[in-house]
Coordinates of N, CA and C in Angstrom, one line a residue:
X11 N -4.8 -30.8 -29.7 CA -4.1 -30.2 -28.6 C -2.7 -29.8 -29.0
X12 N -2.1 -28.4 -28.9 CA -0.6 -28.2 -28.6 C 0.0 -29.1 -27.7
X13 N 1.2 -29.0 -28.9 CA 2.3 -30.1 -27.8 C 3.4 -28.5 -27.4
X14 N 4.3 -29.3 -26.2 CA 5.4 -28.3 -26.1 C 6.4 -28.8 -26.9
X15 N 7.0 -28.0 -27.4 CA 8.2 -27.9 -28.4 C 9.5 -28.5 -27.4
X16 N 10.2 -29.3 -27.7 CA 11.2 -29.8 -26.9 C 12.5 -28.6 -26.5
X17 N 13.1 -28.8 -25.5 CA 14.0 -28.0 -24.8 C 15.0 -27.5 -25.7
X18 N 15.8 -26.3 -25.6 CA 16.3 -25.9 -26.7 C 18.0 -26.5 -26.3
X19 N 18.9 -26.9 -26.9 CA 19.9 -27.2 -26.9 C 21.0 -26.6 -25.8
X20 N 20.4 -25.2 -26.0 CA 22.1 -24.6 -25.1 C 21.3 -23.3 -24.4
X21 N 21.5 -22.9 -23.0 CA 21.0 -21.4 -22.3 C 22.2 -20.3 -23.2
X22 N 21.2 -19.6 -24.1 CA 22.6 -18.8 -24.7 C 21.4 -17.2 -24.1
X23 N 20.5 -17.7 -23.5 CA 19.6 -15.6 -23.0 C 19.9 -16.7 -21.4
X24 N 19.2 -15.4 -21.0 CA 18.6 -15.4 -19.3 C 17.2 -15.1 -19.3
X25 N 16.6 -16.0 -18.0 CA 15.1 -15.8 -17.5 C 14.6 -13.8 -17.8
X26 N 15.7 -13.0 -17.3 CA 15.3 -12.1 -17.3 C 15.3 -11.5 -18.8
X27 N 16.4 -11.7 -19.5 CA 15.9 -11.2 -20.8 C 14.5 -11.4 -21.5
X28 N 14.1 -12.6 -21.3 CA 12.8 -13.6 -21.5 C 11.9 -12.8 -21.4
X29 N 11.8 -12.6 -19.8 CA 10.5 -12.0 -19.3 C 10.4 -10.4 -19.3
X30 N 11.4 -9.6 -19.7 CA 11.4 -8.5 -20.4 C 10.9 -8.6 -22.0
X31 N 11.2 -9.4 -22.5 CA 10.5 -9.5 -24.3 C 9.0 -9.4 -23.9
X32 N 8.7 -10.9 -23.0 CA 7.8 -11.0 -22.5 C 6.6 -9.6 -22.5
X33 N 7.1 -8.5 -21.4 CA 6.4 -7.3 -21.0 C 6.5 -6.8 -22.5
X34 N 7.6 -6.5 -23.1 CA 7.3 -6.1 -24.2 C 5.8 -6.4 -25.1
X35 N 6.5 -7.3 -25.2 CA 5.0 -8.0 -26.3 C 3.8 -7.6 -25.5
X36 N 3.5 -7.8 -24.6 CA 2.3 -7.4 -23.6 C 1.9 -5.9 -23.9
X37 N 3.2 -4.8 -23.7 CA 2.9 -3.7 -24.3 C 2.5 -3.1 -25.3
X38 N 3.3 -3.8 -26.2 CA 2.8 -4.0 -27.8 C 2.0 -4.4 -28.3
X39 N 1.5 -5.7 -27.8 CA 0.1 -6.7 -28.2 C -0.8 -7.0 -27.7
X40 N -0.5 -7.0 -26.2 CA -1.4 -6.9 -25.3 C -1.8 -8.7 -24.8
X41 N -0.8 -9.3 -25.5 CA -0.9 -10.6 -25.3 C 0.5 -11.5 -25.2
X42 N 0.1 -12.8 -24.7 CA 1.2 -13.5 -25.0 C 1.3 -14.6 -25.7
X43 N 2.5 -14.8 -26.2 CA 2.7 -16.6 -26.7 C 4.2 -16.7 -27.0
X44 N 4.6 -17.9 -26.8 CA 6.1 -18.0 -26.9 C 6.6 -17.8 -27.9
X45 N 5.7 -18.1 -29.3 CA 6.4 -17.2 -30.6 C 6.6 -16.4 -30.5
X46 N 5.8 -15.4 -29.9 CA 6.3 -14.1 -29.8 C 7.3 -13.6 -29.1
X47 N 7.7 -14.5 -28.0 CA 8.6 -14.1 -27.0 C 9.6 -14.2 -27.8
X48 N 9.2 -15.6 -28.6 CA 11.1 -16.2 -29.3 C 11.0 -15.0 -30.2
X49 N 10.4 -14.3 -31.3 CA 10.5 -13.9 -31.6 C 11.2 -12.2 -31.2
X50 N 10.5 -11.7 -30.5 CA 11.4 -10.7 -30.0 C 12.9 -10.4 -29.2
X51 N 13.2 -11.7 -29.2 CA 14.5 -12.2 -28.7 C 15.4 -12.8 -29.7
X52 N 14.8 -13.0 -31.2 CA 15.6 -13.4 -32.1 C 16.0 -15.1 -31.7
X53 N 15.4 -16.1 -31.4 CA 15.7 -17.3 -31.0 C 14.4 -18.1 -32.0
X54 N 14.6 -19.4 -31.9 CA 13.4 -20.5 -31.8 C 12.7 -20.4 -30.6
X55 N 11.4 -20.8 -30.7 CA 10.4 -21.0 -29.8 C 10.8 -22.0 -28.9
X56 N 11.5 -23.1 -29.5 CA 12.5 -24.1 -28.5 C 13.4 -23.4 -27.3
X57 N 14.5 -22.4 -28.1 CA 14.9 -22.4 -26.9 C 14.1 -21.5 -25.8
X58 N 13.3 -20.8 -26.2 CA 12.0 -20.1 -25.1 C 11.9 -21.2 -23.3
X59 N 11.6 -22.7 -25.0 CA 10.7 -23.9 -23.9 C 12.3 -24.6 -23.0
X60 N 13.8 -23.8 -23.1 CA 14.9 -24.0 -22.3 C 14.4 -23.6 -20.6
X61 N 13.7 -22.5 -20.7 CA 13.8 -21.9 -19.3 C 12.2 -22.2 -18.8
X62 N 11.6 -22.1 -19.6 CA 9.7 -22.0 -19.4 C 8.8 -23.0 -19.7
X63 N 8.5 -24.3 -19.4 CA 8.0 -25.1 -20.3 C 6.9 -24.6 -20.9
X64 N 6.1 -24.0 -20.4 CA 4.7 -23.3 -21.7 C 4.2 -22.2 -20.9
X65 N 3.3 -21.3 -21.4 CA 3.2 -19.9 -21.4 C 2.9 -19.8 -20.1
X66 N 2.2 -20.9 -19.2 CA 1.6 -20.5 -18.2 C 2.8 -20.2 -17.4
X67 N 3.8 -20.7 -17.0 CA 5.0 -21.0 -16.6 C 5.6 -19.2 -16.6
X68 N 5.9 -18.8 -18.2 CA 6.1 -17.3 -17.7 C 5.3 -16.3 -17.2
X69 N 3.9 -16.7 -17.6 CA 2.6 -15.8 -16.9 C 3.5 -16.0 -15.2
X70 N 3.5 -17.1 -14.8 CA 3.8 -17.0 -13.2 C 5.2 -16.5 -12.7
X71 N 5.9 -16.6 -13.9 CA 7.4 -15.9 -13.9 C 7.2 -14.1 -13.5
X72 N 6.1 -14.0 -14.1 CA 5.8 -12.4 -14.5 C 5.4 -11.7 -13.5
X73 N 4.3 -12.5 -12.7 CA 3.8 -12.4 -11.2 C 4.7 -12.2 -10.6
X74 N 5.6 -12.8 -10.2 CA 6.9 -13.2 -9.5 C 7.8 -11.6 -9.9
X75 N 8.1 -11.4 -10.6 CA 8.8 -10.4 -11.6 C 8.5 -8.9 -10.9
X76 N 6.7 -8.8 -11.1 CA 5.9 -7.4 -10.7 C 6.1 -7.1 -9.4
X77 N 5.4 -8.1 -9.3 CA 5.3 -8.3 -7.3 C 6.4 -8.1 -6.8
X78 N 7.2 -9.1 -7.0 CA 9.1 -9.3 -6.6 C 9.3 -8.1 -6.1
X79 N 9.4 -7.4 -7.3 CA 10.2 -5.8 -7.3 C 9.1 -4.9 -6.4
X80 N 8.4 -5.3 -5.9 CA 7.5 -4.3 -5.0 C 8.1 -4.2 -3.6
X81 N 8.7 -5.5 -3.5 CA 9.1 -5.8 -2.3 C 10.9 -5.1 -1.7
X82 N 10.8 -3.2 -1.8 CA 11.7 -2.8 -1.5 C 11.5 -1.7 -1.0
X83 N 12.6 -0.7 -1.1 CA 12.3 0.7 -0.3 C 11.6 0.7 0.8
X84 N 10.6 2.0 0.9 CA 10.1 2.2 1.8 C 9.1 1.2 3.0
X85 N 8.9 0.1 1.7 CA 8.1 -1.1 2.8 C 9.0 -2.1 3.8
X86 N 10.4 -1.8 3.3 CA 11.4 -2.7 3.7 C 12.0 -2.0 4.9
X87 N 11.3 -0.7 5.1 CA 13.0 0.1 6.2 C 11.7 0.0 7.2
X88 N 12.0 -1.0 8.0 CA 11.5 -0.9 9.8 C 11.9 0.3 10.3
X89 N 12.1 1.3 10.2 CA 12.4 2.4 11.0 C 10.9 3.1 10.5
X90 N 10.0 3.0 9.6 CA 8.6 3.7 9.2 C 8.0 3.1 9.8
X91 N 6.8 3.7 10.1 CA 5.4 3.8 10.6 C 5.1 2.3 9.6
X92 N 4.2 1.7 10.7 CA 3.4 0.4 10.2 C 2.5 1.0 8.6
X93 N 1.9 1.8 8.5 CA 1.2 2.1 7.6 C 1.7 2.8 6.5
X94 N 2.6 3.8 6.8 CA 3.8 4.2 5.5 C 4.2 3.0 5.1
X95 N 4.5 2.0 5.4 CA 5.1 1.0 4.8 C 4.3 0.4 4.2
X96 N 2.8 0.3 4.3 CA 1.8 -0.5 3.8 C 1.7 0.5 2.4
X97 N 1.5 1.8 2.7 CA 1.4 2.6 1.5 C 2.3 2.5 0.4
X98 N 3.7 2.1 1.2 CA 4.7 2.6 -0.2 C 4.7 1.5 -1.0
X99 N 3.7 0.1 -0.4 CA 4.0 -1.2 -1.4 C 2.8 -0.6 -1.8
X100 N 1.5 -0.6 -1.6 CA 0.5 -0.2 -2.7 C 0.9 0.3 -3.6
X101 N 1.7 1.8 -3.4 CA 1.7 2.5 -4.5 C 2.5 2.2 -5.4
X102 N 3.8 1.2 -5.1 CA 5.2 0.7 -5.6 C 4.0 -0.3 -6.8
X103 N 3.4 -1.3 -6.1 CA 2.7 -2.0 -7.3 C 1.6 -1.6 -7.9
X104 N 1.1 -0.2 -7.7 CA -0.1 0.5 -8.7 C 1.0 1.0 -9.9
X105 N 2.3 1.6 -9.4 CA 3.1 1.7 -10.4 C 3.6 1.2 -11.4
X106 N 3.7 -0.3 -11.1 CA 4.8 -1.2 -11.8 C 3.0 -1.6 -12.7
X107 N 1.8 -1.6 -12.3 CA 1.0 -2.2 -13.0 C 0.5 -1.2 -14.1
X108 N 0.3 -0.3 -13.8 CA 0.1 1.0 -14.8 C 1.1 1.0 -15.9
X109 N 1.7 0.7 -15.4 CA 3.2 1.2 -16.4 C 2.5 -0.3 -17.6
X110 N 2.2 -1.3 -17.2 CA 2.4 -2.4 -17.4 C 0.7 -3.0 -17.3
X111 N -0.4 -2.0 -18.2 CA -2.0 -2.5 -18.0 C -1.8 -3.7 -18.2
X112 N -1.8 -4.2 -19.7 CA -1.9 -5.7 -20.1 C -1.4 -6.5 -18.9
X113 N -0.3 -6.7 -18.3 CA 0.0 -7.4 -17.2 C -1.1 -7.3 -16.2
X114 N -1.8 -6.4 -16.0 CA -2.6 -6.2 -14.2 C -3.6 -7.8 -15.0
X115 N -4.2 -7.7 -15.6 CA -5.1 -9.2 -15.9 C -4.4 -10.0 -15.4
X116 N -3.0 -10.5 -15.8 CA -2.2 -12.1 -15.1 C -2.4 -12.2 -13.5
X117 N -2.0 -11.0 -12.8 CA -2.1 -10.9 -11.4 C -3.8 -11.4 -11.1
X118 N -4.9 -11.3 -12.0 CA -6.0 -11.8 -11.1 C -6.3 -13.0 -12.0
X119 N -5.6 -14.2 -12.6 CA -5.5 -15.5 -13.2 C -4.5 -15.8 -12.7
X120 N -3.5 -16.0 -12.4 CA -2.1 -16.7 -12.1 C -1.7 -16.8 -10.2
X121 N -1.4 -17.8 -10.3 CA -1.0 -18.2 -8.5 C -0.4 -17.2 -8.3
X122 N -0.3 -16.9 -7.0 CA 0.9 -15.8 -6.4 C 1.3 -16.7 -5.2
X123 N 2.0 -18.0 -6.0 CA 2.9 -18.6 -4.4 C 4.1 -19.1 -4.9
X124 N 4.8 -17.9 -5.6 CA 6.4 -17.9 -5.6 C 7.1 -17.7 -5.0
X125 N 8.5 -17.6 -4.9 CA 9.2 -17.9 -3.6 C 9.7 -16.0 -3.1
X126 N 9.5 -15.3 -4.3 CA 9.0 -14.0 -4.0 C 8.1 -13.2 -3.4
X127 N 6.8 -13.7 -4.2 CA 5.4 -13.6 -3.5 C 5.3 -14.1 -2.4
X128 N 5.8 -15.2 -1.8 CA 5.7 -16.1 -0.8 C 6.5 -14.6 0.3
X129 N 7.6 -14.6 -0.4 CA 8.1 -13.6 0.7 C 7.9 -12.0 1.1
X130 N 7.2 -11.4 0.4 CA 6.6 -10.5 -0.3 C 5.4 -10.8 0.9
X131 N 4.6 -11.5 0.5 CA 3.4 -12.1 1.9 C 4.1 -12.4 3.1
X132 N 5.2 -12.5 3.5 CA 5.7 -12.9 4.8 C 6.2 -11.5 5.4
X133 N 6.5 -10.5 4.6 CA 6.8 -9.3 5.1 C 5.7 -8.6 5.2
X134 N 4.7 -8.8 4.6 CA 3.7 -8.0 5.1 C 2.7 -8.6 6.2
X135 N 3.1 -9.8 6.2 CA 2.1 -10.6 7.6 C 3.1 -10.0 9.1
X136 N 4.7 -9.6 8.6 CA 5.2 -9.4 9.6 C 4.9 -7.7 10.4
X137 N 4.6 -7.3 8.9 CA 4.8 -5.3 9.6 C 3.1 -5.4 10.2
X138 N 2.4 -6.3 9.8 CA 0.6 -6.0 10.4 C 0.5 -6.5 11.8
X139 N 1.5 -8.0 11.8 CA 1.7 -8.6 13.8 C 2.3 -7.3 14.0
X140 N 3.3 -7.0 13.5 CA 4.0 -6.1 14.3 C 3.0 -4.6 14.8
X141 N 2.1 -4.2 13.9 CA 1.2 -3.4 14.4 C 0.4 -3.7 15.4
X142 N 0.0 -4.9 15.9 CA -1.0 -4.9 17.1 C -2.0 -7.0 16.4
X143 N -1.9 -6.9 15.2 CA -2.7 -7.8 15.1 C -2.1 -8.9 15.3
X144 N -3.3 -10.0 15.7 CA -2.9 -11.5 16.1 C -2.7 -12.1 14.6
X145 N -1.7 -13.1 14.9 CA -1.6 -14.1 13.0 C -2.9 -14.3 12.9
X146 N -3.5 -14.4 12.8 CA -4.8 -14.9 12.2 C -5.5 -13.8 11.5
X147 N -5.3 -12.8 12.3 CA -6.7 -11.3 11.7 C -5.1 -10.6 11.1
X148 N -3.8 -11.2 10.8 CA -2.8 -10.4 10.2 C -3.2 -10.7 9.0
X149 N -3.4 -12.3 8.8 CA -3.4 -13.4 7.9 C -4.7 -12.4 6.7
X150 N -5.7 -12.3 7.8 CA -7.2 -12.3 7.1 C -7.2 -10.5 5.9
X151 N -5.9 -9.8 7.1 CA -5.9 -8.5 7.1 C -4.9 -8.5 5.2
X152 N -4.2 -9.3 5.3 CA -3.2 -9.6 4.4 C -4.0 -9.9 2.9
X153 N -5.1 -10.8 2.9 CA -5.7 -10.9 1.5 C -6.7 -9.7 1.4
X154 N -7.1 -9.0 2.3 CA -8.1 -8.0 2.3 C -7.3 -7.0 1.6
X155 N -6.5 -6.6 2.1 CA -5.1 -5.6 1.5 C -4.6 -6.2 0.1
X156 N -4.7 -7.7 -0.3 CA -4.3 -7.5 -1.7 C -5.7 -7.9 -2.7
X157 N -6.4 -8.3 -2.5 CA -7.7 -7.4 -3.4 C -8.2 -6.7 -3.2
X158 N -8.3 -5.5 -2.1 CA -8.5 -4.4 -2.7 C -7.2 -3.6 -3.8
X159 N -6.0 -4.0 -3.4 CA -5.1 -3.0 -4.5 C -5.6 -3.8 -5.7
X160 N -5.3 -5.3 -5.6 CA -5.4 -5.7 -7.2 C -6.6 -5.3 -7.9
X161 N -7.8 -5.0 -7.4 CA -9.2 -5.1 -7.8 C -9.5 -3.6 -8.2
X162 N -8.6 -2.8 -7.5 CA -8.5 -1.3 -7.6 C -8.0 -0.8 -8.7
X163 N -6.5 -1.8 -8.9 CA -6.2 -1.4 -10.1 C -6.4 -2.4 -11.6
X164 N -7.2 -3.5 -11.4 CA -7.9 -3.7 -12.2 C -8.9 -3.0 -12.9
X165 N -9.9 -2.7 -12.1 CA -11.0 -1.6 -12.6 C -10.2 -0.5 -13.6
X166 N -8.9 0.1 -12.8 CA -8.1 1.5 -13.3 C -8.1 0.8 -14.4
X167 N -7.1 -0.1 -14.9 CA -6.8 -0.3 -16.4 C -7.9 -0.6 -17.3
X168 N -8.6 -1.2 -16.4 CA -10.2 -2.2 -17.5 C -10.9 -0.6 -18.5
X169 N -10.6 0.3 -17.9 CA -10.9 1.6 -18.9 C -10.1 2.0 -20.3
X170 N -8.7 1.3 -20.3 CA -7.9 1.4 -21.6 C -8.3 0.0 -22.1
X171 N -8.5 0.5 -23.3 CA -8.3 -0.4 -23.9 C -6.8 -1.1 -24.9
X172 N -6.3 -0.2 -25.4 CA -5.1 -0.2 -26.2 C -4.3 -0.8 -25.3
X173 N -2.9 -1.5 -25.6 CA -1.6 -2.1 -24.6 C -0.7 -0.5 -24.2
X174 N 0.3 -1.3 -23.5 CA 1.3 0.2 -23.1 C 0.9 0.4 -22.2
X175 N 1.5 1.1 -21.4 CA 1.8 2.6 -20.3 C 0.2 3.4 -20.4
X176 N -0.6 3.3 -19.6 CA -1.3 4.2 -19.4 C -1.1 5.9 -19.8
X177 N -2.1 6.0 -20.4 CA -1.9 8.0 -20.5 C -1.8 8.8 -19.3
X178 N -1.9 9.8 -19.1 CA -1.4 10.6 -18.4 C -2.8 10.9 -17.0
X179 N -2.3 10.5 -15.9 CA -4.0 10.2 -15.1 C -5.1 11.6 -15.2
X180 N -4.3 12.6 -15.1 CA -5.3 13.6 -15.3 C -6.3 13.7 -16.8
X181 N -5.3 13.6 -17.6 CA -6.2 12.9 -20.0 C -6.8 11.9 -19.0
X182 N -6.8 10.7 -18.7 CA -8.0 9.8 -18.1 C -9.4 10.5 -17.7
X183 N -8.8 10.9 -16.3 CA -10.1 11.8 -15.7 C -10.7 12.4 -15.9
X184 N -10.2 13.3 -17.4 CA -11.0 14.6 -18.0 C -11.8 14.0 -19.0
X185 N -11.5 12.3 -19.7 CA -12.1 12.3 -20.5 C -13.8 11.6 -19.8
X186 N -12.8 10.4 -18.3 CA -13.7 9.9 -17.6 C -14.9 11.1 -17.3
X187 N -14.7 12.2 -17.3 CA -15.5 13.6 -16.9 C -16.7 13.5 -17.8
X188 N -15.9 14.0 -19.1 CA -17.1 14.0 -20.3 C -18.1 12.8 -20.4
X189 N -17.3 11.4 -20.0 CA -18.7 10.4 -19.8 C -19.7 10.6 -19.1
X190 N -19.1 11.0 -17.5 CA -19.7 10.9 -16.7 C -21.2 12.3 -16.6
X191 N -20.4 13.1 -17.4 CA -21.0 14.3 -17.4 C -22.6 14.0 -18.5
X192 N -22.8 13.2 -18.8 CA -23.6 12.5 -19.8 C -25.0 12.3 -19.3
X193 N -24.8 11.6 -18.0 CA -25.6 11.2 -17.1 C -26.8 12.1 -17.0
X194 N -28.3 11.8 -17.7 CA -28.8 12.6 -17.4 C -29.4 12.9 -15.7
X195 N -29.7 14.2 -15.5 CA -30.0 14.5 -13.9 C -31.3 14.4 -13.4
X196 N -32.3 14.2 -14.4 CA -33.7 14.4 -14.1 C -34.2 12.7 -13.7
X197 N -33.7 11.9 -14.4 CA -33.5 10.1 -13.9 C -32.4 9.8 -13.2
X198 N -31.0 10.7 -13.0 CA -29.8 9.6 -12.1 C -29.8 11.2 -11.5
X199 N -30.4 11.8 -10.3 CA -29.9 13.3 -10.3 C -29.0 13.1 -8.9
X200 N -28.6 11.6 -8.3 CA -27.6 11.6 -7.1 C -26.4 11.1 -8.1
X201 N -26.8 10.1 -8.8 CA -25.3 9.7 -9.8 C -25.0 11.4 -10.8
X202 N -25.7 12.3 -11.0 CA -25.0 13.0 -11.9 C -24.6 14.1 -10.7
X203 N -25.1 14.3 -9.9 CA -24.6 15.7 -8.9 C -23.0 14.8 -8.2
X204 N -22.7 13.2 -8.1 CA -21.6 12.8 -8.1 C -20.5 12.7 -9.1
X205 N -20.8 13.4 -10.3 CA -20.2 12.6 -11.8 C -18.6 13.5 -11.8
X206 N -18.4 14.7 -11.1 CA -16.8 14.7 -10.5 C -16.1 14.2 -9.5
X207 N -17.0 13.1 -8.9 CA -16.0 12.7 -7.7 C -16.3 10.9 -8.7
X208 N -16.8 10.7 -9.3 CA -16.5 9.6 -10.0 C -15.8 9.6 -10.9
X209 N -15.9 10.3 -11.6 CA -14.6 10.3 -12.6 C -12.9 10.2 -12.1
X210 N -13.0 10.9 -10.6 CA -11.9 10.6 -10.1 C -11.5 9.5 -9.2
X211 N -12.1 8.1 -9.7 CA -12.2 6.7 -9.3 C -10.7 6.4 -9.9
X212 N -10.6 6.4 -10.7 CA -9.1 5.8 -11.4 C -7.9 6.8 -10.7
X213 N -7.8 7.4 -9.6 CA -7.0 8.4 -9.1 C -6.1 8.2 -8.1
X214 N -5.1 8.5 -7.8 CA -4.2 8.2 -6.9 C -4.8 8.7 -5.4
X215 N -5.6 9.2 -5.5 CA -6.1 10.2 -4.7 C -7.1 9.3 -4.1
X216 N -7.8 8.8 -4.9 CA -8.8 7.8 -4.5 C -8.3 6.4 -4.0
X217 N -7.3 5.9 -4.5 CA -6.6 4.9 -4.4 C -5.9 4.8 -3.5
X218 N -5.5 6.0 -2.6 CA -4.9 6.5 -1.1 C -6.1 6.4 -0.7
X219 N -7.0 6.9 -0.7 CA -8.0 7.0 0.3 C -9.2 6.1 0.4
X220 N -9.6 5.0 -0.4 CA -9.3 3.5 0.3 C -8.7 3.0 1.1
X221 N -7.4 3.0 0.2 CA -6.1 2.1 1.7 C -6.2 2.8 3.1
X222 N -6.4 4.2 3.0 CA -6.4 4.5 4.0 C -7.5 4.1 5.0
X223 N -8.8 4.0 4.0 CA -9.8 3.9 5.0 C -9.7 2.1 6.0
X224 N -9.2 1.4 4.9 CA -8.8 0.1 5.7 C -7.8 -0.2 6.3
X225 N -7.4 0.7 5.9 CA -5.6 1.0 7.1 C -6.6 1.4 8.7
X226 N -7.4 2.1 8.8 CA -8.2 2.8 9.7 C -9.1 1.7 10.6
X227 N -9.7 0.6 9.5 CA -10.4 -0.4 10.1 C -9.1 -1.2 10.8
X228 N -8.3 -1.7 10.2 CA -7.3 -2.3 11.0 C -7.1 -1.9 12.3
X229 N -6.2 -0.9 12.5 CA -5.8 0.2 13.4 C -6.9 0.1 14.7

């Protein structure tokens, strides 16, 4: 079994420099490990174990990190519509995950009860009471709304394989086309007379028009 490397002497980075190398490497590798972090930071893997005691620790830093930053603009101004506000965090965190595939996996392994996420979940338990629902069907309304985005954009990324920034969504779709277009019609002739409206599964278009449809059930 790995041991943790003991604490490093002196804070000479910050959490955020950290968990920036962090995304880096994720981009680059598609993985993580504190070598690598210390490494991209130019330090010992010691002083890494200063802020994080072992990887899981920044996996949940990272959560905290994504999410965190979801939690602004347009979901934050009470002057919007209950549902514009629901939309602008969807699409705030389809963003920050795309940008960032290798990361969307941690979001469905790692807790989300940081003091961000924690609050992050308290603002959106508040805009759904505040729509009409009782705490309980806000509560229930609240994890429904976050796996469908996570699970939405899970699927999206589960099609690259490489790390990095997603290509360009329309290069996705065209290529998702030519798979789909494969399909023979004489054995799948309802999956292949579908094979343009599936290929536009990974779509912002589609990904609105879920939320919307259970924005609708709510409502």
């Amino acid at each position: 079994m790995a041991t943790r490397g003991r604490p490093g002497p002196r804070r000479t980075l910050s959490e955020d420099e950290l968990l920036a190398a962090a995304l880096e490497l994720l981009d680059s590798e598609g993985q993580l490990s504190i070598r690598g972090i210390a490494a991209k930071v130019g330090v010992a893997p010691n002083a890494v174990y200063t802020y994080f005691p072992d990887k899981s620790a920044v996996i949940r830093a990272l959560v905290e990190k994504l999410l965190g930053e979801s939690d602004t603009g347009a979901f934050t101004d009470e002057t919007k519509p209950w549902r514009d506000r629901i939309e602008a965090l969807a699409l705030g965190v389809r963003e920050r995950l795309v940008a960032h595939p290798s990361a969307a996996g941690l979001l469905m392994s790692a807790p989300m009860d940081g003091p961000r996420t924690t609050a992050l979940n308290e603002r959106l338990l508040d805009v759904l009471i505040g729509a009409g629902l009782d705490p309980a069907d806000a509560a229930r309304a609240t994890y429904l709304l976050i796996v469908y985005v996570l699970g939405a954009i899970a699927l999206e990324v589960a099609d690259e394989t490489d790390p990095g920034p997603l290509p360009p969504e329309e290069d996705r779709i065209t290529r998702r086309r030519a798979t789909f277009d494969q399909i023979p019609a004489e054995i799948f002739p309802r999956s292949a007379a579908a094979a343009p409206t599936m290929a536009r599964f990974i779509s912002t278009d589609q990904y609105l028009w879920g939320l919307r449809r259970l924005l609708d059930g709510l409502e």
